[in-house]
Short mmCIF file of C-alpha atoms in Angstrom, two decimals:
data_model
loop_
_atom_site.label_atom_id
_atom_site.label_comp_id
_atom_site.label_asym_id
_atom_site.label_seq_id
_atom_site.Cartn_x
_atom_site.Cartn_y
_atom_site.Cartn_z
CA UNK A 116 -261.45 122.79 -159.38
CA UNK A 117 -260.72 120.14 -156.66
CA UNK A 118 -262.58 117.09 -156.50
CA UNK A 119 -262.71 113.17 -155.45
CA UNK A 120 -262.43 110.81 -158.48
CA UNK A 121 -263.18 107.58 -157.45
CA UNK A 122 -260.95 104.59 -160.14
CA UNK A 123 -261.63 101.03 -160.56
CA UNK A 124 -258.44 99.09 -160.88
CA UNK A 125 -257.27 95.71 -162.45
CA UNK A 126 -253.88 94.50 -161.74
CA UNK A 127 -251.51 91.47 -161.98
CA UNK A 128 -250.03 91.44 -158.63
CA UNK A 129 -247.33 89.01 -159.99
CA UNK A 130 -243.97 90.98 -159.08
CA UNK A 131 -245.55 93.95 -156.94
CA UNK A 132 -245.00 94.76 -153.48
CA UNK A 133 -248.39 94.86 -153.28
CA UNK A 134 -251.14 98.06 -153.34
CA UNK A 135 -249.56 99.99 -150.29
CA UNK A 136 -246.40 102.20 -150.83
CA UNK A 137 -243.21 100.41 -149.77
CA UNK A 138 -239.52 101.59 -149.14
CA UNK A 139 -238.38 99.31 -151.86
CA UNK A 140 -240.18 97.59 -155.15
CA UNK A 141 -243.03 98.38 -156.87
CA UNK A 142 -246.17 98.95 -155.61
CA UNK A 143 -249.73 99.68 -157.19
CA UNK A 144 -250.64 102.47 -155.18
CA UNK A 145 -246.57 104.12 -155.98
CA UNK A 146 -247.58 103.73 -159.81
CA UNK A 147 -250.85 104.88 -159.66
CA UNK A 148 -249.55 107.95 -157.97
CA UNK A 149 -246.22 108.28 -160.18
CA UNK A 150 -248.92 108.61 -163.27
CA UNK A 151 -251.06 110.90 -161.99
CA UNK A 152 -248.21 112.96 -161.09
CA UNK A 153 -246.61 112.59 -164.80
CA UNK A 154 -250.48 113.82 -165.91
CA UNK A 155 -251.10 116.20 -163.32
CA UNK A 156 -247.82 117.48 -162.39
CA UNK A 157 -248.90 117.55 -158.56
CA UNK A 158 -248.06 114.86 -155.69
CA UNK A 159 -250.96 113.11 -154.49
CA UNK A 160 -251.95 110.47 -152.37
CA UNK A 161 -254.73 107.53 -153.62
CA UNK A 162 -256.54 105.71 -150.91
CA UNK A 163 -257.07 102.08 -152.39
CA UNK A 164 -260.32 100.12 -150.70
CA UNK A 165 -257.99 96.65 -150.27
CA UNK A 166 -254.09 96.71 -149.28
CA UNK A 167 -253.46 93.59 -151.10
CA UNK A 168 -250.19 92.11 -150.72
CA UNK A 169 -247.09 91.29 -152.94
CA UNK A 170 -248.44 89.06 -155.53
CA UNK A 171 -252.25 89.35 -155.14
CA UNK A 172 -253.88 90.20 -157.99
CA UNK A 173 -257.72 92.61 -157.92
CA UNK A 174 -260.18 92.41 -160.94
CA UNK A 175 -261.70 95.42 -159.31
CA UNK A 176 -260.12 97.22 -156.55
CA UNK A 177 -261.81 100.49 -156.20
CA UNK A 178 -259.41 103.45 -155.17
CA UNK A 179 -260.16 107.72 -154.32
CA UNK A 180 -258.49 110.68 -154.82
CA UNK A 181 -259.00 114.19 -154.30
CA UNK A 182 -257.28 115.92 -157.95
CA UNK A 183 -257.29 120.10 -158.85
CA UNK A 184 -257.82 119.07 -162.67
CA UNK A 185 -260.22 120.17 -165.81
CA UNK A 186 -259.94 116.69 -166.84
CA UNK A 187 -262.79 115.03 -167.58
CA UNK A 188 -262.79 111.13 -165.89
CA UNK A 189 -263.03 109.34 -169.34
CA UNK A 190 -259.93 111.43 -170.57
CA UNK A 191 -258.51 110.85 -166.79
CA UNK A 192 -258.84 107.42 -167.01
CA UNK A 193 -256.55 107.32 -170.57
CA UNK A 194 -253.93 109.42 -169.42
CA UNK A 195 -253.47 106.73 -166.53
CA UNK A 196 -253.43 103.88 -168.90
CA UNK A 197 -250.95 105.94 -170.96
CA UNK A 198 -248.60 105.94 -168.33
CA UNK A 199 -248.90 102.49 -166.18
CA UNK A 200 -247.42 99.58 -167.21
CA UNK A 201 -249.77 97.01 -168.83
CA UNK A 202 -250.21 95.10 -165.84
CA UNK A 203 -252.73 97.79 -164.21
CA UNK A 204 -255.39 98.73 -166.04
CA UNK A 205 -257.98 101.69 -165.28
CA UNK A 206 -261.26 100.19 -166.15
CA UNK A 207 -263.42 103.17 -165.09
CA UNK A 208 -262.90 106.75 -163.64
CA UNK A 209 -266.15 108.90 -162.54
CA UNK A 210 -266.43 111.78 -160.04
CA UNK A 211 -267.47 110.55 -156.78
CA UNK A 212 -268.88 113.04 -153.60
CA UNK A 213 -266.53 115.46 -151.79
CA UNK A 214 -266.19 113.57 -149.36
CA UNK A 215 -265.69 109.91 -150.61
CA UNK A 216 -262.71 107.56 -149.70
CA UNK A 217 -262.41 104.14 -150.59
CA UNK A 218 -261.21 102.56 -147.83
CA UNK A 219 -263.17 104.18 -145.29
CA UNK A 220 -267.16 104.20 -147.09
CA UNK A 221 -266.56 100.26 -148.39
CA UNK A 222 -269.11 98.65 -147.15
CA UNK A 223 -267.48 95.03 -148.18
CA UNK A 224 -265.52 93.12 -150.52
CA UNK A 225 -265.22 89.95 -152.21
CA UNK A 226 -262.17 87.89 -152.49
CA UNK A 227 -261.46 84.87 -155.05
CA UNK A 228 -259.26 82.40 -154.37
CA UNK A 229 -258.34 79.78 -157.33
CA UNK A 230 -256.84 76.49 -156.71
CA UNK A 231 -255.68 74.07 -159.85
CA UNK A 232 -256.34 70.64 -157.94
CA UNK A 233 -254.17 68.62 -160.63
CA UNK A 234 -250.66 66.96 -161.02
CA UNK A 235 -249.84 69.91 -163.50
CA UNK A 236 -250.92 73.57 -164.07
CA UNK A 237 -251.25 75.17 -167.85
CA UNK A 238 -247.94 77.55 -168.66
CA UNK A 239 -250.79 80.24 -168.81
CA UNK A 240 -252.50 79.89 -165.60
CA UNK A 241 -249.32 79.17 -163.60
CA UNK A 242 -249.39 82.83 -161.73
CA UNK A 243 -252.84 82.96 -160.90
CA UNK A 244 -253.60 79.53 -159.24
CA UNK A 245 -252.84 77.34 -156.64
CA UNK A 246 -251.80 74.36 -157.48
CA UNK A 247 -252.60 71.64 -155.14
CA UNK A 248 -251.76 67.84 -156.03
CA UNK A 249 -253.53 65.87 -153.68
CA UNK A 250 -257.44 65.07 -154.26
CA UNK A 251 -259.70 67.81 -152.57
CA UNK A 252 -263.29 67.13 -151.58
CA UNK A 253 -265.26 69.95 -152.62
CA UNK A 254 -268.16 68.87 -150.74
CA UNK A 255 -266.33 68.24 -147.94
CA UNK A 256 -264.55 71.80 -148.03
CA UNK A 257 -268.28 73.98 -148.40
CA UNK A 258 -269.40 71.96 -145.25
CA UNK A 259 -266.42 73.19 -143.79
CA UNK A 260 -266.40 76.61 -145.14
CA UNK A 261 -270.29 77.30 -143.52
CA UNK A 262 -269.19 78.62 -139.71
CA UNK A 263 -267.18 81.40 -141.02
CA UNK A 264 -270.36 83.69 -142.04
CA UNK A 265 -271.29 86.01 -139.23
CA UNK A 266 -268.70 87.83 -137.18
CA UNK A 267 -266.64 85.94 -135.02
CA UNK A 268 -263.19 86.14 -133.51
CA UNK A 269 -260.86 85.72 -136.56
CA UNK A 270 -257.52 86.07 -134.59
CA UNK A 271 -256.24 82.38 -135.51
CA UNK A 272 -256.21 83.06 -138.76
CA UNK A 273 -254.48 86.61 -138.34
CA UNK A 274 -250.62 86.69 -139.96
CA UNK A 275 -247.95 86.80 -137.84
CA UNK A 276 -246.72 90.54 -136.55
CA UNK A 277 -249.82 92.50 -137.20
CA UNK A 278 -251.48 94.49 -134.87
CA UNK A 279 -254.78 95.25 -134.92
CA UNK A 280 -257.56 97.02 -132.09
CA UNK A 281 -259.67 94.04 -132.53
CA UNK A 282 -259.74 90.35 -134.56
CA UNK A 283 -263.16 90.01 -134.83
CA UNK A 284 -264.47 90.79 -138.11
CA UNK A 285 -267.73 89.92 -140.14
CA UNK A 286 -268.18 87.58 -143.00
CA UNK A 287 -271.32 87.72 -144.89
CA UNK A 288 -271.04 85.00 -147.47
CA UNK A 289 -268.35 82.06 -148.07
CA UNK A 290 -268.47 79.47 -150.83
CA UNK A 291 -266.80 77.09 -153.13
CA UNK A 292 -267.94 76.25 -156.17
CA UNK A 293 -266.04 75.17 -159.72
CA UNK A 294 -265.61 76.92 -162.32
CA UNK A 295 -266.47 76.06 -165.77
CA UNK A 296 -262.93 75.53 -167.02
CA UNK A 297 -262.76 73.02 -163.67
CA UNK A 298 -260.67 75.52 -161.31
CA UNK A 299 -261.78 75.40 -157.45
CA UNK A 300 -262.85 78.47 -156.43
CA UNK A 301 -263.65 79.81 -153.11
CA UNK A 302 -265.27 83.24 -153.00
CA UNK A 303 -265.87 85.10 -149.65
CA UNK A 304 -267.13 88.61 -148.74
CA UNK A 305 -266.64 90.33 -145.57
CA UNK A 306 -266.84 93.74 -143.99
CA UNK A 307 -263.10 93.74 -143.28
CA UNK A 308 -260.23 90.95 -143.37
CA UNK A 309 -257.53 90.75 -141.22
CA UNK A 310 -254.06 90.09 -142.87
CA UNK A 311 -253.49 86.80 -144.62
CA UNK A 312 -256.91 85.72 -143.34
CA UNK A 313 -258.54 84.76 -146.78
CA UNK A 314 -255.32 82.79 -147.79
CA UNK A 315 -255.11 80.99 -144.20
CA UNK A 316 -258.80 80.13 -144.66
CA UNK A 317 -257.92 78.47 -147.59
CA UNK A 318 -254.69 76.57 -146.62
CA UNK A 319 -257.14 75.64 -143.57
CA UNK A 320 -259.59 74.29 -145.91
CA UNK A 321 -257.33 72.65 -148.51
CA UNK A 322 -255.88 70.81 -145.54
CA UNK A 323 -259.41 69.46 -144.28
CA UNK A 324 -260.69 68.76 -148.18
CA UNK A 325 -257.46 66.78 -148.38
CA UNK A 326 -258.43 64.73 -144.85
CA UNK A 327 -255.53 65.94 -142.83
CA UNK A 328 -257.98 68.06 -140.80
CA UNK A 329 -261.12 67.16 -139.76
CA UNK A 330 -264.28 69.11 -141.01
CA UNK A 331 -264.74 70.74 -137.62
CA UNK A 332 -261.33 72.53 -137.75
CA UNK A 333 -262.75 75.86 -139.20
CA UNK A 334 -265.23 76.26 -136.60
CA UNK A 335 -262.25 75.11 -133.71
CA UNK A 336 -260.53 78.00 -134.72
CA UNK A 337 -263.03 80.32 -134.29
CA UNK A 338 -263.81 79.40 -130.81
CA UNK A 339 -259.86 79.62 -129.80
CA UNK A 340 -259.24 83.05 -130.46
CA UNK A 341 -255.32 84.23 -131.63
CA UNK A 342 -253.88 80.43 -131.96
CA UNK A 343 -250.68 79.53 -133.61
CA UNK A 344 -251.80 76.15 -135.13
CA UNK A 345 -253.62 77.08 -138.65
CA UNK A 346 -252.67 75.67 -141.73
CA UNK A 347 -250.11 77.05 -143.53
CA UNK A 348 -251.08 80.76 -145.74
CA UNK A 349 -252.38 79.98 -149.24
CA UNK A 350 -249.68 81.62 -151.81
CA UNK A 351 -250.56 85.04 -152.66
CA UNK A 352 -250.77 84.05 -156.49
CA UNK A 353 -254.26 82.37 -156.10
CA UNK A 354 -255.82 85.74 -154.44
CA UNK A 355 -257.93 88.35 -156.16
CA UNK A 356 -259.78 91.13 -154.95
CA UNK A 357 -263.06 90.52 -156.61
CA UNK A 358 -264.82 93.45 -155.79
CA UNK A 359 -265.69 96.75 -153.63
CA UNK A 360 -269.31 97.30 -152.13
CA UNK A 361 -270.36 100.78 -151.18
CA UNK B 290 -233.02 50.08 -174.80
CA UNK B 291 -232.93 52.83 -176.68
CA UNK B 292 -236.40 54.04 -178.19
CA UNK B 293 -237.61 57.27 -179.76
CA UNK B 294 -239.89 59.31 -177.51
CA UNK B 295 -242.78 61.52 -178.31
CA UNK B 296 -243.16 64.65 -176.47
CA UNK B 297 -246.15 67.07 -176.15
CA UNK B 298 -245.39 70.18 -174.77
CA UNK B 299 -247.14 73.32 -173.82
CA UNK B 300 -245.49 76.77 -173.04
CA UNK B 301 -245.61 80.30 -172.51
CA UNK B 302 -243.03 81.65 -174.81
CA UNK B 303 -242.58 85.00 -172.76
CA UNK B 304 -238.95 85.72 -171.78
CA UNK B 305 -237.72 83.12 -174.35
CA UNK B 306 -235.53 82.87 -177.03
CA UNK B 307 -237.73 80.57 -179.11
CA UNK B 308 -238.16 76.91 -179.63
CA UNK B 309 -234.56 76.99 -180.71
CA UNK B 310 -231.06 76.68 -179.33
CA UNK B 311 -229.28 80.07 -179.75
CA UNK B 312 -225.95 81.33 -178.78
CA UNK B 313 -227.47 83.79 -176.06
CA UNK B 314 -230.73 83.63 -174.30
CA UNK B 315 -233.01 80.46 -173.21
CA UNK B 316 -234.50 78.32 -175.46
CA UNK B 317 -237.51 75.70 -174.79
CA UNK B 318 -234.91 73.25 -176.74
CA UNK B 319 -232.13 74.19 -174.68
CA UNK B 320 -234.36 73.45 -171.51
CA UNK B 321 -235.71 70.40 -172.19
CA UNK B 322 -232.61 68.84 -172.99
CA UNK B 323 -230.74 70.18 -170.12
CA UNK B 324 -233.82 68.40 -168.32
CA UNK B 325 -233.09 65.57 -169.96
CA UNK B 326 -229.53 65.50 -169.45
CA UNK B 327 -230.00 65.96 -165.78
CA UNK B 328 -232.55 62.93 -166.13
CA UNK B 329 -230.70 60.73 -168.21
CA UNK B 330 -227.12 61.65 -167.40
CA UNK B 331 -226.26 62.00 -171.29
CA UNK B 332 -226.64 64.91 -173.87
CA UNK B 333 -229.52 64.38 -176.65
CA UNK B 334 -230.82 66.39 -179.02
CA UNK B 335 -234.63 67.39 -179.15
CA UNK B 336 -236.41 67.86 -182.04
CA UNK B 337 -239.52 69.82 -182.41
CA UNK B 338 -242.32 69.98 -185.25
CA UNK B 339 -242.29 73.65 -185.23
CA UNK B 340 -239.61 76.39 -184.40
CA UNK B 341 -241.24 78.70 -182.85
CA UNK B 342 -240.01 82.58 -182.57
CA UNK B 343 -239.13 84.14 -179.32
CA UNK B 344 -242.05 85.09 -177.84
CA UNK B 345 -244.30 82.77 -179.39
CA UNK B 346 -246.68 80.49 -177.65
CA UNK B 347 -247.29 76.76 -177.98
CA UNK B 348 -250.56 74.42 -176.81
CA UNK B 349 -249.00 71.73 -178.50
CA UNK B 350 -245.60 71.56 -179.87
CA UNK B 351 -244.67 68.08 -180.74
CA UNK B 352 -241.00 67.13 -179.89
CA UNK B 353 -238.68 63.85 -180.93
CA UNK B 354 -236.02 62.79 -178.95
CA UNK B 355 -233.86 59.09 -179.03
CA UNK B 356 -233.58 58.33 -175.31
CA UNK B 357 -230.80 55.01 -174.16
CA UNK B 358 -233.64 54.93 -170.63
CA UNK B 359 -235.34 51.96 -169.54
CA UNK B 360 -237.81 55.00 -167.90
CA UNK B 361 -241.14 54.36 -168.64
CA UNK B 362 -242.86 57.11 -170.55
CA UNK B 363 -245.37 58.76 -167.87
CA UNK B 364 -241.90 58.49 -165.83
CA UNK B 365 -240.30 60.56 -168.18
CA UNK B 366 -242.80 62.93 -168.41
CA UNK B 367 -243.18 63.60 -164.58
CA UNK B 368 -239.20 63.42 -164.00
CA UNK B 369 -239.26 66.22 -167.45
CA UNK B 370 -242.10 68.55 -165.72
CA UNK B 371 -239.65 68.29 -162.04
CA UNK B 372 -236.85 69.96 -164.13
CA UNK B 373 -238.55 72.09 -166.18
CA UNK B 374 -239.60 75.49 -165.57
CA UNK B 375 -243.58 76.22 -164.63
CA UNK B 376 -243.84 77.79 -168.19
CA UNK B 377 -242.77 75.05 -170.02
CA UNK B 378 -245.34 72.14 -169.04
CA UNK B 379 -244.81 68.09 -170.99
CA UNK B 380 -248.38 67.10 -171.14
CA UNK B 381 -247.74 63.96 -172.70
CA UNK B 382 -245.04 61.01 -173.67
CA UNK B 383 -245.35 58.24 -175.47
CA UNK B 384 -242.86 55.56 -177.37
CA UNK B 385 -242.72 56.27 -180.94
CA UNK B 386 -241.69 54.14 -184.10
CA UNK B 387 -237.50 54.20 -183.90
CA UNK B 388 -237.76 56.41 -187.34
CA UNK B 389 -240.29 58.95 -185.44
CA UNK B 390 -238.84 62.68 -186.15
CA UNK B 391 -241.40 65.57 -184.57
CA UNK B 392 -240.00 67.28 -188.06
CA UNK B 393 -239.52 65.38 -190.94
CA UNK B 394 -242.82 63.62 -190.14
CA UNK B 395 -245.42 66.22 -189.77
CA UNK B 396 -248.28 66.49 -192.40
CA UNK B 397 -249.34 70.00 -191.23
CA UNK B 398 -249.08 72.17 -188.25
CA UNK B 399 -252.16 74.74 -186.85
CA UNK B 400 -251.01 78.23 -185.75
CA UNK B 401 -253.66 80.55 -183.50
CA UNK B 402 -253.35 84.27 -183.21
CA UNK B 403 -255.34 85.67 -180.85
CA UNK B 404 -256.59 89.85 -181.38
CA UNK B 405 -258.33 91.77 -178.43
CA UNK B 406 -259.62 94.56 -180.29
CA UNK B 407 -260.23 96.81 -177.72
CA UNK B 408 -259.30 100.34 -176.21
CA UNK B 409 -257.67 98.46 -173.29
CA UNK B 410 -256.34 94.70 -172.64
CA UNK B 411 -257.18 92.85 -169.07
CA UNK B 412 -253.70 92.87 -167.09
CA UNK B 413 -254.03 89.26 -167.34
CA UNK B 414 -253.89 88.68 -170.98
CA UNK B 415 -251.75 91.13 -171.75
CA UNK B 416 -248.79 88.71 -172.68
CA UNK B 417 -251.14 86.84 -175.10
CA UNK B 418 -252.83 88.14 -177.18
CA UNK B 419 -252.26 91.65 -179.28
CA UNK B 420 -253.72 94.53 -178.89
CA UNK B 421 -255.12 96.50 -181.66
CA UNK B 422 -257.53 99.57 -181.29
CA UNK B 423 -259.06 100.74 -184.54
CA UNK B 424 -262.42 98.53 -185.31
CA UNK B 425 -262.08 95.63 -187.15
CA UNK B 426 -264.33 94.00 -189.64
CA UNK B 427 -264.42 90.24 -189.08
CA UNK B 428 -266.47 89.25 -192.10
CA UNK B 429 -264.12 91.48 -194.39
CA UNK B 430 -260.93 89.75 -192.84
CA UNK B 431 -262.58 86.17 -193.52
CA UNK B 432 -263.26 87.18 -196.74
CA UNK B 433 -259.52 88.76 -197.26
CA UNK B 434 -258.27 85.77 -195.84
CA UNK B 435 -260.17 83.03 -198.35
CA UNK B 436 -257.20 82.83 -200.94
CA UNK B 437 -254.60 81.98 -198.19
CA UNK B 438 -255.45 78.40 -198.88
CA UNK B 439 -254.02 76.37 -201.50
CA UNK B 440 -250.47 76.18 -203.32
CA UNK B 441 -248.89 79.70 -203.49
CA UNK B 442 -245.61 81.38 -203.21
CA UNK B 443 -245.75 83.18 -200.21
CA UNK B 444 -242.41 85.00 -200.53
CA UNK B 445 -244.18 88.52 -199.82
CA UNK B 446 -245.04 87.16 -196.43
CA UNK B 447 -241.69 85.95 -195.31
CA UNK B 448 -239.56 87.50 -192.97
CA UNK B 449 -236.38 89.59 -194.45
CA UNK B 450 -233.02 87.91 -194.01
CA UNK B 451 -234.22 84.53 -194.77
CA UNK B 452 -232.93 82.14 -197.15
CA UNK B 453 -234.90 79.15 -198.36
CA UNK B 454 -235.07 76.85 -201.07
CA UNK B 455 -238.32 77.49 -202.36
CA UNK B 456 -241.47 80.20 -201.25
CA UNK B 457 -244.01 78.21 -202.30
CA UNK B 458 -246.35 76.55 -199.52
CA UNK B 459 -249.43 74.73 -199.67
CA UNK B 460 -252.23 76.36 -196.68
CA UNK B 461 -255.21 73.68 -195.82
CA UNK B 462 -257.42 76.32 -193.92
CA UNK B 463 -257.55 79.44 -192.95
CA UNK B 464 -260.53 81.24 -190.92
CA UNK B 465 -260.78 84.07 -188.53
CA UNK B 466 -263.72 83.37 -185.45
CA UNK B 467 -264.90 85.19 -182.32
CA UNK B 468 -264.12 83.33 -179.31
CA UNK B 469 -266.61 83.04 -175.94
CA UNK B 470 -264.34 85.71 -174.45
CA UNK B 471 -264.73 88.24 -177.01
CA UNK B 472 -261.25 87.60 -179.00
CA UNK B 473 -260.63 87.94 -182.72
CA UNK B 474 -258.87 84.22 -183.29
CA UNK B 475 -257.41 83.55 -186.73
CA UNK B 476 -256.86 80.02 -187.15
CA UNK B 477 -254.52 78.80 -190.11
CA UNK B 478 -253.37 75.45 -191.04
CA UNK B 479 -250.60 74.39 -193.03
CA UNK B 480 -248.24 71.89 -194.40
CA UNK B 481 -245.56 74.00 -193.82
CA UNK B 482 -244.70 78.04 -193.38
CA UNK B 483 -241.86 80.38 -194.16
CA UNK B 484 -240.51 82.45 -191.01
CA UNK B 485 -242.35 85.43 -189.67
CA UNK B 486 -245.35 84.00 -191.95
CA UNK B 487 -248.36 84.23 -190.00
CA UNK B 488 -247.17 87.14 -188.51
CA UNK B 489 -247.26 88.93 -191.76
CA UNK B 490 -250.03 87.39 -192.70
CA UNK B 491 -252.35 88.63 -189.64
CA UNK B 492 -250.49 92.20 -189.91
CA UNK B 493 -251.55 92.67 -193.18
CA UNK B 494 -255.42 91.25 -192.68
CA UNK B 495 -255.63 93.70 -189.63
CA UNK B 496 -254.80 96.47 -192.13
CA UNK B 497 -257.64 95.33 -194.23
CA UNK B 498 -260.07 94.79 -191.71
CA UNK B 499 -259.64 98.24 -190.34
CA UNK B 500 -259.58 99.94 -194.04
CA UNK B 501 -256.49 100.69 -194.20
CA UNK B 502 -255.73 98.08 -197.03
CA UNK B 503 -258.32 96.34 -199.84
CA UNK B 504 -259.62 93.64 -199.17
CA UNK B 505 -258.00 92.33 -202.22
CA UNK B 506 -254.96 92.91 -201.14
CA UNK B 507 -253.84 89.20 -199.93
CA UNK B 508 -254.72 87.79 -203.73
CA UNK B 509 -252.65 90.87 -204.97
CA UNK B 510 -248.94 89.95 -202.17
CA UNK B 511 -249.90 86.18 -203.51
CA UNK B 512 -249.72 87.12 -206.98
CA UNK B 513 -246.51 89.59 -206.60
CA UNK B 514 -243.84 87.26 -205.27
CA UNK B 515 -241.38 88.29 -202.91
CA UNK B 516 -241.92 91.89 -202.86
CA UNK B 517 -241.17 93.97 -199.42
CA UNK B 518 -244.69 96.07 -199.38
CA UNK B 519 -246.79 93.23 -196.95
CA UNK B 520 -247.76 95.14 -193.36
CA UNK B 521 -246.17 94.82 -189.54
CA UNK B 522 -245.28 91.70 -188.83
CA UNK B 523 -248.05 91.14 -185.94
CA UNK B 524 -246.05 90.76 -182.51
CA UNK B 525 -245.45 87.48 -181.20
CA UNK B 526 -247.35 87.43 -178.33
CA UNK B 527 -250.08 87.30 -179.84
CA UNK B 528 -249.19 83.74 -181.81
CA UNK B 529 -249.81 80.32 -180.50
CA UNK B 530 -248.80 77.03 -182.35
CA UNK B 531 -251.90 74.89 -181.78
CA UNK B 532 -251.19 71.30 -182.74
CA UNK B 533 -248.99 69.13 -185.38
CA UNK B 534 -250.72 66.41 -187.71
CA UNK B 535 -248.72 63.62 -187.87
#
């Protein structure tokens, strides 16, 4: 009895290659696959909706895949917890349609992005923040934040050595706000991202709240097309995939 | 000029050996005075309020240390949180009375263990907090838990292959609460506790709240002396020395 299960993941990125399979280290999508062979005894692959990167953590990535099994999801979901370290969790397994696949049906997803803007970070929070010692202007940084909703030509903010059919891409929502425990946290949601563009946003952003770049840079950069003069990327530690939309 | 400093310090015990110097393995002692000794140029010995076990979390441990620096003490703490690692974070300095000792002087020290009782842990506090499955009852723990406090000998609760002088220490509170985030937090105060204590002491309420023990069972292990029938010591990740009363 074959059928599509669709998963929702949570994962500490912190020492992972990242979702996607790699020749060498650890990936999500390699462990994910390595359990449900140990359950299932059968090699398959699971299509995750975001190909985070080497240290990025998700708080929901959604993943599919198509498994011959008379296991029911909530027993599924167990089994995977059983065998993945604690580090990725399975927070819920249901049967999805035939023909579903995460990556190809999301409609959107949301990305977080956490900055500690402080002299210090807390041992605890130290691998899931930014830290960022010189004063930001929130206000300053939402202003600048407002021309990336609507599709536009993301290419300056593309990492180096990708190739892609097209750079444009559309955002539907951007925004900073601060959290109650007094992190800064910028939340966007787009049909599709190009790679490194969320965490070159935000070393874009952090430069301009910290008045090396003026407010207008954001919306320079989408006028110019593929440019090599963004701010540096964001480190991967303050990403998380927030969540999927179908 | 020599002075005596006071240290703060906060720190993710993970990966360490303990608050104390060992022959193998890193300590936060061993750290922060190789930090020091890289500051300063000469060797010194740190003294903390409370040795924590390897794996064991502080908020705020409370160190001593006689410094021969004309370094002011915000200085001092900046030039300590440059050579420290991220997971060991000096929150604050200050100059002490000459006959300071982090030791010797504390009144009372507050220890937190923190329980997710849950089928499954976030990735992201999986290295602090413990895990346990099987419903708890929170009233019948606080209840368990009400003749903790006071003068008793404590010798079931201590950890085998430990020699002291005497058994017998005085608890000032103990209480279990329900944090914002859904945690079972068991908060106990005292003016001083034998190794593996709280540890024991948690272990054998989480057998009670989950039936396996009486509820009476604390009064009885306070009552029988050293005797080697008290539950699992609760893992360390789980414990977190709060704060030292001075």
């Amino acid at each position: 009895m074959t059928r599509t299960f669709r998963m929702v993941l949570q994962y500490d990125g912190t020492g992972y290659v990242g979702w996607q399979r790699q020749e060498r280290g650890e990936s999500i999508q390699g462990l994910v696959e390595a359990a449900l062979a140990r359950i299932d005894g059968k090699a398959v692959t699971v299509h995750g909706a975001g190909r985070t990167d080497a240290g990025v953590h998700a708080l929901a990535q959604t993943a599919s895949v198509r498994l011959d099994t008379t296991l029911d999801p909530s027993t599924l979901g167990r089994a995977l917890n059983a065998n993945l370290p604690p580090a990725i969790r399975v927070t819920a397994v249901d049967v999805a349609g035939d023909e579903f696949h995460a990556r190809f049906d999301a409609r959107s997803k949301t990305y977080e992005y956490r900055i500690r803007n402080a002299a210090a970070v807390p041992p605890f929070e130290r691998l899931y923040v930014w830290r960022v010692a010189q004063r930001l202007d929130l206000d300053t940084m939402q202003r600048a934040a407002s021309p990336l909703v609507g599709q536009h030509d993301f290419g300056a903010f593309q990492g180096a050595g990708t190739e892609v059919h097209t750079t444009v891409r559309r955002v539907l929502a951007a925004r900073w706000q601060r959290s109650a425990d007094g992190l800064l946290v910028f939340e966007i949601t787009g049909e599709g991202f190009l790679r490194h563009m969320v965490r070159r946003i935000v070393g874009t952003l952090v430069e301009i709240g910290s008045g090396r770049r003026p407010e207008s840079e954001i919306a320079r950069l989408l006028e110019s097309g593929p440019v090599q003069d963004v701010a540096r990327t964001a480190p991967a530690c303050g990403l998380f995939l927030v969540r999927v939309e179908y």
